[in-house]
Short mmCIF file of C-alpha atoms and ligand atoms in Angstrom, two decimals:
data_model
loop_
_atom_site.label_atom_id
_atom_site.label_comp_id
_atom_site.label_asym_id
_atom_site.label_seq_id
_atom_site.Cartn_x
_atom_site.Cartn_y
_atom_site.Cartn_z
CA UNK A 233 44.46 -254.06 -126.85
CA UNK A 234 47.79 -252.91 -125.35
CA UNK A 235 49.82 -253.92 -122.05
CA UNK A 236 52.36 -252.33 -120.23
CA UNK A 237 53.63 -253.20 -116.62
CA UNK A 238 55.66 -250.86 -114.36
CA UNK A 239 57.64 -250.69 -110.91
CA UNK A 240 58.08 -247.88 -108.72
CA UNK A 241 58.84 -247.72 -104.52
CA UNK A 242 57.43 -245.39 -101.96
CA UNK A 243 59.36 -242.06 -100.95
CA UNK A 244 59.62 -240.14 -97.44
CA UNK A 245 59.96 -236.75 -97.14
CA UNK A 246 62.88 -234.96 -95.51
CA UNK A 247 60.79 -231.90 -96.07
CA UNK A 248 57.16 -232.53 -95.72
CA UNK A 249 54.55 -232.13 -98.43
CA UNK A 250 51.65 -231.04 -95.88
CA UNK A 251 48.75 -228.78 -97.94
CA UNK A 252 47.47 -228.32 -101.34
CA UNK A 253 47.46 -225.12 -103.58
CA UNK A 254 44.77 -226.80 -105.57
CA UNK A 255 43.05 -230.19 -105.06
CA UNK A 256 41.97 -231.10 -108.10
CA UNK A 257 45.31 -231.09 -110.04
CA UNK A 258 47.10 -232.01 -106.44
CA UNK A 259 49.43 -229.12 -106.41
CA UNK A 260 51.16 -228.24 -103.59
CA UNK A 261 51.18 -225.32 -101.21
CA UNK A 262 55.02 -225.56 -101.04
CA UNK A 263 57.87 -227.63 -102.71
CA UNK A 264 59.33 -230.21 -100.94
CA UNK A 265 62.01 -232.85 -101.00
CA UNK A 266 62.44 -236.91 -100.61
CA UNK A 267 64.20 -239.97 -100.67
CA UNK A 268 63.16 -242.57 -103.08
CA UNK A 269 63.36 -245.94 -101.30
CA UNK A 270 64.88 -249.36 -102.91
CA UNK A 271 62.63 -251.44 -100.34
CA UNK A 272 58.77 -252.44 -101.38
CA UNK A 273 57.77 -251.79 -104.76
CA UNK A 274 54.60 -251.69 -106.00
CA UNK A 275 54.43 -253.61 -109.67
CA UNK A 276 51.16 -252.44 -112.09
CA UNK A 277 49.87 -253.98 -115.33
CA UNK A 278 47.37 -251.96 -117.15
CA UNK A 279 45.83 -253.58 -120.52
CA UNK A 280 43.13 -251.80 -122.28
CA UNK A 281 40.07 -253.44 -122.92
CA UNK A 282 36.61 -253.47 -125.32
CA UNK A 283 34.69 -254.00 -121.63
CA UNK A 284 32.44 -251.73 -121.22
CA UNK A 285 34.10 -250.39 -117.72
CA UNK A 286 37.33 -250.46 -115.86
CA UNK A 287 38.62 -253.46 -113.93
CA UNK A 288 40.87 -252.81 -111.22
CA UNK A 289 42.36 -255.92 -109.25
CA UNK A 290 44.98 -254.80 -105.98
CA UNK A 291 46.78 -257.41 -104.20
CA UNK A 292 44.15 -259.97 -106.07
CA UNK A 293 41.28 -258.51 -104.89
CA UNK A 294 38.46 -256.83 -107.44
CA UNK A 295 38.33 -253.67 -105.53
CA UNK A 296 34.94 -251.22 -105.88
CA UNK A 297 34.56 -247.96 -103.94
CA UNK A 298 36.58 -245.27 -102.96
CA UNK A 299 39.93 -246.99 -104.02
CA UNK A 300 38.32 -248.09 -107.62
CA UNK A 301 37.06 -244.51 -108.32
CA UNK A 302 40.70 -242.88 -107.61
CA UNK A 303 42.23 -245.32 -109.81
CA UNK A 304 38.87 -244.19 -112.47
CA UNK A 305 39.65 -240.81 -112.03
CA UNK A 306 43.03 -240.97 -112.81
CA UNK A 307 42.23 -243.28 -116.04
CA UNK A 308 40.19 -240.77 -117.42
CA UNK A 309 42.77 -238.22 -117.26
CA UNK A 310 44.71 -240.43 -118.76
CA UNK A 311 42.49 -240.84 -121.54
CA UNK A 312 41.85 -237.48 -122.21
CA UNK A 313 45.40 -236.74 -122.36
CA UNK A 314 46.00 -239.98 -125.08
CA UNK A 315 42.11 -239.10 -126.65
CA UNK A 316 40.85 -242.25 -126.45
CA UNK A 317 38.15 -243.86 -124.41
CA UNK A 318 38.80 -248.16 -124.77
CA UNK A 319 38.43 -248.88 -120.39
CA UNK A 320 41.30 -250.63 -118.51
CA UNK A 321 42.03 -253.93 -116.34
CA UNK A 322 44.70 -252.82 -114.21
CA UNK A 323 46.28 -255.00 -111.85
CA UNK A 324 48.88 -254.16 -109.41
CA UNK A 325 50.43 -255.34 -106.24
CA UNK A 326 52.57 -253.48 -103.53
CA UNK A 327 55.06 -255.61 -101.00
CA UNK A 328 54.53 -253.08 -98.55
CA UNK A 329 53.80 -255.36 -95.93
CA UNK A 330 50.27 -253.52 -94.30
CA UNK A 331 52.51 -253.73 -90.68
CA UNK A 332 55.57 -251.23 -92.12
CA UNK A 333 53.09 -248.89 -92.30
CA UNK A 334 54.35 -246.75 -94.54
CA UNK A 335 51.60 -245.15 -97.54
CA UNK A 336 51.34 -247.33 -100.65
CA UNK A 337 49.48 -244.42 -102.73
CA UNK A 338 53.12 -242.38 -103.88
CA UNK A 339 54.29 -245.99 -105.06
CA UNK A 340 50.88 -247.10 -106.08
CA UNK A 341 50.36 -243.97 -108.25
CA UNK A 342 53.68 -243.62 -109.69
CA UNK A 343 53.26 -246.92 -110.77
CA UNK A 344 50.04 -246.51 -112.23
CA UNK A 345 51.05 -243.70 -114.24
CA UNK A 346 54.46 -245.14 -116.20
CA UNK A 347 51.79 -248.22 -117.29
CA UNK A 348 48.78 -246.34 -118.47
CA UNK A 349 50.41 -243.64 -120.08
CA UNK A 350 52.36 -246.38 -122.06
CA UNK A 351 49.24 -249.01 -122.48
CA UNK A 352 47.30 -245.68 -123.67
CA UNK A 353 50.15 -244.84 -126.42
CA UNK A 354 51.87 -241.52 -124.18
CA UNK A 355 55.23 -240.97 -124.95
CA UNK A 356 55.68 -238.95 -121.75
CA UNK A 357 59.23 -237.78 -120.51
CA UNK A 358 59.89 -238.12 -116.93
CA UNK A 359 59.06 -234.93 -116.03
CA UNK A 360 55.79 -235.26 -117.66
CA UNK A 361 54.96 -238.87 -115.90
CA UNK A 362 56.12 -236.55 -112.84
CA UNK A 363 52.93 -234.03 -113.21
CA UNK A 364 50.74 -237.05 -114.21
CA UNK A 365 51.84 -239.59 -110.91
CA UNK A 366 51.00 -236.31 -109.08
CA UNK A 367 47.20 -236.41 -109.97
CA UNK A 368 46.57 -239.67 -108.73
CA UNK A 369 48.60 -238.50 -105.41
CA UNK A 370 50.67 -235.89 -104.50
CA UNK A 371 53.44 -237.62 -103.15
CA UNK A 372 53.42 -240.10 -106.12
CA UNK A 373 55.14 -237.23 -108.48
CA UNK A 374 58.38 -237.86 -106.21
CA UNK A 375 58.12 -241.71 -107.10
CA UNK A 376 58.85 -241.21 -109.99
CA UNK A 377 62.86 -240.06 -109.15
CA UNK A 378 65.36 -242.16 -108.10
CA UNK A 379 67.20 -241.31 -105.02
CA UNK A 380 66.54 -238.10 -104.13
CA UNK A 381 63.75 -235.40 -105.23
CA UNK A 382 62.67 -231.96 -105.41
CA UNK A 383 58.60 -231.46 -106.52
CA UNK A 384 57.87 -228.01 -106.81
CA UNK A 385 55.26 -226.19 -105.90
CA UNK A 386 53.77 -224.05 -108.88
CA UNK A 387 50.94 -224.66 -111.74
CA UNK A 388 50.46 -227.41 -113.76
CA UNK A 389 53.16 -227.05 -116.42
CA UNK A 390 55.69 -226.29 -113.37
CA UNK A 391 54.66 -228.35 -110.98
CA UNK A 392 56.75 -231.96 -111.10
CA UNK A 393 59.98 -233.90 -109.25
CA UNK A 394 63.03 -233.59 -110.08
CA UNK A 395 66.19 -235.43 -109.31
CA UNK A 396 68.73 -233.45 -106.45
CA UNK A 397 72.10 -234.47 -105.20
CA UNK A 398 72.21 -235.55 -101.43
CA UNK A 399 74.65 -236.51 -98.97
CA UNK A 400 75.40 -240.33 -98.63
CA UNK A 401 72.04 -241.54 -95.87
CA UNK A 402 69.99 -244.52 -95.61
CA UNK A 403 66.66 -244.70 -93.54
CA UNK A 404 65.71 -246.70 -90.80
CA UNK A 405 62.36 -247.18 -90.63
CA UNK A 406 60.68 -248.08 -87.48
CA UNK A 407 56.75 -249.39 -87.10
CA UNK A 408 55.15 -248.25 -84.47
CA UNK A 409 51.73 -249.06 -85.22
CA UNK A 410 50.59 -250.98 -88.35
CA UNK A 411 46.93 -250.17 -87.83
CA UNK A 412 44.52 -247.77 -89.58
CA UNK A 413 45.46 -243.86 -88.81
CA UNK A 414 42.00 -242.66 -87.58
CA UNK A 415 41.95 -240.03 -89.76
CA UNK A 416 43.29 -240.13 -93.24
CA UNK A 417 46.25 -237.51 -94.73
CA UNK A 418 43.86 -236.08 -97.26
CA UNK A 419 40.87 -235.33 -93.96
CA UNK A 420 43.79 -234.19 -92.28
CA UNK A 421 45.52 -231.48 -94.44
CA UNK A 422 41.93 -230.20 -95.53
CA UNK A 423 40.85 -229.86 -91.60
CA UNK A 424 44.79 -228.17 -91.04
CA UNK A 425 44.49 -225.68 -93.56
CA UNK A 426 41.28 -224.70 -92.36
CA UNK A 427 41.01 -224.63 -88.75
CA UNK A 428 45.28 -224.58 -87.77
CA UNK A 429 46.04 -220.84 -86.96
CA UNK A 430 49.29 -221.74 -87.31
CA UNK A 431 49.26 -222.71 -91.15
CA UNK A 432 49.86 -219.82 -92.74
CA UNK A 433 53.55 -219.73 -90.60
CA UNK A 434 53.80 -223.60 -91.41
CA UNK A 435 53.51 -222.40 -95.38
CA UNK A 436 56.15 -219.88 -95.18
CA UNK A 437 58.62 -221.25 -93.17
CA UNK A 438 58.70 -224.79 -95.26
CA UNK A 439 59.19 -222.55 -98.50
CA UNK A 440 62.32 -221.22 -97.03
CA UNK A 441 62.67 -224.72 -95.00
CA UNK A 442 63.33 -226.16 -98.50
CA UNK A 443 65.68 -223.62 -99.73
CA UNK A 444 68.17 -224.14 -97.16
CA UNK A 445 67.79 -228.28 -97.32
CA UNK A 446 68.18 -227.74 -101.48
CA UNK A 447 71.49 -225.08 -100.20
CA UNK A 448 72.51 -228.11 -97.54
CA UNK A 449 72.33 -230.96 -100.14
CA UNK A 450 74.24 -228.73 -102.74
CA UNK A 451 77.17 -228.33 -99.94
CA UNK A 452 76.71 -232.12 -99.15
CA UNK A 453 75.96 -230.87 -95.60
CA UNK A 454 74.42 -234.08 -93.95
CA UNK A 455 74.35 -232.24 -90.06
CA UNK A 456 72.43 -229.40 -91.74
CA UNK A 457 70.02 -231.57 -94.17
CA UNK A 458 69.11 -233.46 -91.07
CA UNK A 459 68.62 -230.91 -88.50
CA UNK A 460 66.30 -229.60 -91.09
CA UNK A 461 64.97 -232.29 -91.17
CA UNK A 462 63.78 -233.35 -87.89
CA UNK A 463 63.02 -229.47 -87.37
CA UNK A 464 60.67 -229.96 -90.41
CA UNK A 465 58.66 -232.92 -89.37
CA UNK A 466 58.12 -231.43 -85.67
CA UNK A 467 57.24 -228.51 -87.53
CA UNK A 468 54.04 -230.23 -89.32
CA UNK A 469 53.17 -232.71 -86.55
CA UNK A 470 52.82 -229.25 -84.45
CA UNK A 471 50.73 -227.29 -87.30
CA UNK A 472 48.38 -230.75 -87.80
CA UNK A 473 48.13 -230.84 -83.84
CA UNK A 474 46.99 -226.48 -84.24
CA UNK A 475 43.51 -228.54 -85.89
CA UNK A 476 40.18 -228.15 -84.32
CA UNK A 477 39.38 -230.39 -83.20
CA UNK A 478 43.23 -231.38 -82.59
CA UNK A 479 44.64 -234.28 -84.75
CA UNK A 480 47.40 -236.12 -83.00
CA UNK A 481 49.83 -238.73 -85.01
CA UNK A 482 52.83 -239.44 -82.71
CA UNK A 483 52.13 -242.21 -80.09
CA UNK A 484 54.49 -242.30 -77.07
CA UNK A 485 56.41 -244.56 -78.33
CA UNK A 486 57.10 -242.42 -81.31
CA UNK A 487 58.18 -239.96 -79.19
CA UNK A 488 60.70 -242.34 -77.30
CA UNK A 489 62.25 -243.27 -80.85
CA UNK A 490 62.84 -239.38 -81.21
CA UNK A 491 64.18 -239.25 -77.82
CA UNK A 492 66.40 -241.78 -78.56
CA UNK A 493 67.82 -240.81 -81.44
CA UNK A 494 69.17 -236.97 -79.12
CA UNK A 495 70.31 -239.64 -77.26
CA UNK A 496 72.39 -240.89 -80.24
CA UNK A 497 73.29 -237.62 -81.29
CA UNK A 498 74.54 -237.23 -78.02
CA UNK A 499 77.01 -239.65 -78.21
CA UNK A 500 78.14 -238.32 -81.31
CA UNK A 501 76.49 -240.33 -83.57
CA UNK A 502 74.98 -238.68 -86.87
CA UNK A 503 70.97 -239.44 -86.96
CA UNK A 504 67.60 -237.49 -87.11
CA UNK A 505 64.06 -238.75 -87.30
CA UNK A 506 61.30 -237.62 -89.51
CA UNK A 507 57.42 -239.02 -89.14
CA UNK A 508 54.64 -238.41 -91.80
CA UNK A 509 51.05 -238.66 -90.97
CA UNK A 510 51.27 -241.28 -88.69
CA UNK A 511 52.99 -242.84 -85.66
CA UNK A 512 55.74 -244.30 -87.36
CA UNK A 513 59.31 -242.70 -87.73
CA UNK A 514 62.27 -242.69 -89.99
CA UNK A 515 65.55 -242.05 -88.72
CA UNK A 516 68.37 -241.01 -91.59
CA UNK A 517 71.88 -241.81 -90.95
CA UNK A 518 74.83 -241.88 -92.69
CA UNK A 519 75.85 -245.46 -94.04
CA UNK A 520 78.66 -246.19 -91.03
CA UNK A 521 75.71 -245.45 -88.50
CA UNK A 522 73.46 -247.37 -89.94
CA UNK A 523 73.71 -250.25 -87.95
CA UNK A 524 74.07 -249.30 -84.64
CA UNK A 525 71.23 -246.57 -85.23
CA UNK A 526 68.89 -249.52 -86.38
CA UNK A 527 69.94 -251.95 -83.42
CA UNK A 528 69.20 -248.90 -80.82
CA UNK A 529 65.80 -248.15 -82.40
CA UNK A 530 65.08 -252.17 -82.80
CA UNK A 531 64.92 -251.79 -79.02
CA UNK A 532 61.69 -249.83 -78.99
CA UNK A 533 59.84 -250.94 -82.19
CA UNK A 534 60.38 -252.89 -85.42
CA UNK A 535 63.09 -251.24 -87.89
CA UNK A 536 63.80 -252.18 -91.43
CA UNK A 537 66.77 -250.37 -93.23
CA UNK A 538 66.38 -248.37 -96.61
CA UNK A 539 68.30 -247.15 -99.03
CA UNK A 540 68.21 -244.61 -101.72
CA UNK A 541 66.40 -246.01 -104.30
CA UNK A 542 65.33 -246.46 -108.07
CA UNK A 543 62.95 -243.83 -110.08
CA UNK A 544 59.71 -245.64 -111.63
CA UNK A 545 60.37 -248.29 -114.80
CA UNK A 546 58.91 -250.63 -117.26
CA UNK A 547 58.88 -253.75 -116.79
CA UNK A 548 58.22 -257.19 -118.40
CA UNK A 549 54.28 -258.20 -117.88
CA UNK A 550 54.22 -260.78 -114.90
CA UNK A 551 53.78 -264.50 -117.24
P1 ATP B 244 46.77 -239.97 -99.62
O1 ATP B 244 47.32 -240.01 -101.02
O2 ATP B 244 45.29 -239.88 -99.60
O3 ATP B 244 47.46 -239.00 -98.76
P2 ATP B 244 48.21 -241.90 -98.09
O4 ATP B 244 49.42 -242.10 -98.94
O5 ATP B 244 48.33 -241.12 -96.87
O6 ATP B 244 47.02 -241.41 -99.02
P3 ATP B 244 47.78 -244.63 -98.13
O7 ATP B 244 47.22 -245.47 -97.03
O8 ATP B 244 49.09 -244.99 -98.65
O9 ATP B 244 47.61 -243.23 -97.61
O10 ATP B 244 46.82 -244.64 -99.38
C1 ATP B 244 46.28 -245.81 -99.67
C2 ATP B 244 45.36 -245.60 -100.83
O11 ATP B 244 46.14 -245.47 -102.01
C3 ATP B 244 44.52 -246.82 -101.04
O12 ATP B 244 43.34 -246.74 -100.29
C4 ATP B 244 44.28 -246.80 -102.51
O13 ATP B 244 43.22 -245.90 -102.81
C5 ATP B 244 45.54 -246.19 -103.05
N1 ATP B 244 46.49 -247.22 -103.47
C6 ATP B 244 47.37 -247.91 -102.72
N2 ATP B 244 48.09 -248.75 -103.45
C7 ATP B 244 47.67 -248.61 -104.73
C8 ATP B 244 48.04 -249.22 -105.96
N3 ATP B 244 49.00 -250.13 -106.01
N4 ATP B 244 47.39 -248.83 -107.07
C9 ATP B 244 46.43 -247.89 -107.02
N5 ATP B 244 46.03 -247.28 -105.88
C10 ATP B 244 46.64 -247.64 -104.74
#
């Protein structure tokens, strides 16, 4: 019986991850690039077992279903990658709080990875722990990295984050809506890439989309890296809303926080917003904006302020 416990925090994108080259190994249609966060981790203890099947306990609930069998899956991988077949108890929590709304699965994964590969005896190297986060969830491959990250799109062997150099920003996040998106990412990019006619333009331009925001970060161009990205996010909110039938994820007020922050930008203030798959939007700022960017957008919803965070690590078992 071994144990290992790890930590790891969510990511947003500045350029979106929106469509999958394969779904079974999660690979992406096109790269794309994120900031770590240093605000709700998500902490994971797996210890193998002699039961006869895998336990898996999330915020101290015995979960069955869908989110048991991803969590299954992803052991078995595992275990065919360490060749063993001893089941797991894993327990984990995130301190997301369920009203930030922001998606637990890239920290959740990237958790789960660093502690199985170690409890199953994987010496992986982080790019390695990269392409095996990325199984469980796309996005979780980017957990991995501190601050900043590149994941590439690509096969198997090519296909992990990677560390980048980015202008000084922190992120305020505002919640729009803490409820249930009526349809899930995963629905969402399946129904996009088949019914959007604009998808095959959202797949080119984000490749190139990501080689200027890799060129902007390398000048340390923050008014360029955050054009791009607002441009990038509108971008995939307008391919999602191409679906048939339509998919919408910004609310009203979502739009007044983006509304808001061309007001900002207006006043010469330094600040773009970004939204995933879901009402809620993050707004990027350098650090002197920070605060009156997050007091402006506190007007119209709830805002809590990130910064660049750490990449996934080991950590002591909880006593
Ligand atoms: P997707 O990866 O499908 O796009 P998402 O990131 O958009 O998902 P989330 O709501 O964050 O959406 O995903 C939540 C799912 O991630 C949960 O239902 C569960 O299956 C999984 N998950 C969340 N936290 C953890 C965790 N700590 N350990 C393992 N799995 C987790």
């Amino acid at each position: 019986m071994t144990v290992a416990t790890a930590q790891a925090h969510p990511n947003i994108a500045l350029v979106k991850y929106w469509g999958k080259a394969d779904t079974a190994a999660n690979l992406p249609a096109t790269g794309s690039l994120s900031m770590t966060l240093d605000i709700f981790p998500t902490t994971t203890t797996v210890r193998t077992t002699d039961d006869h099947a895998d336990r898996v306990v999330l915020n101290g609930v015995e979960r069955d279903g869908t989110v048991r069998e991803r969590v299954v899956r992803f052991l078995d991988h595992v275990r065919g990658l360490a060749g063993r077949d001893d089941r797991a108890e894993v327990v984990s929590w995130n301190t997301v709080p369920s009203a930030a709304g922001l998606a637990s699965s890239a920290s959740g994964f990237a958790a789960l990875a660093q502690a199985a590969s170690e409890a199953y005896g994987l010496h992986l190297d982080t790019r390695a722990l990269s392409r095996l986060a990325r199984r469980g969830s796309g996005s979780a491959a980017r957990s991995i990295i501190p601050r900043f990250a590149v994941w590439h799109a690509g096969d198997d062997e090519r296909s992990f984050a990677e560390p980048v150099e980015a202008p000084a920003i922190e992120m305020v996040i505002a919640t729009v809506d803490a409820g249930e998106k009526a349809v899930s990412s995963r629905e969402a990019m399946k129904r996009t890439a088949l019914t959007s006619p604009f998808y095959p333009a959202w797949i080119t331009s984000t490749a190139q989309t990501l080689e200027s925001a890799l060129e902007a970060c390398r000048a340390g161009d923050l008014d360029r890296l955050g054009r791009i990205t607002e441009t990038n996010a509108l971008r995939m909110h307008a391919v999602i809303q191409g679906s048939d039938p339509s998919i919408r994820y910004l609310t009203p007020v979502s739009w007044s926080i983006f509304d808001a922050v061309a007001r900002l930008r207006a006043e010469g203030l330094r600040a773009w917003a970004t939204a995933d798959a879901g009402p809620n939007v993050c707004v990027i700022c350098p650090p002197e904006d920070t605060a009156v960017v997050a007091e402006r957008i506190g007007a119209l919803a709830e805002v809590v302020v990130a910064r660049p965070g750490p990449g996934s690590a080991s950590r002591e078992p909880a006593a």
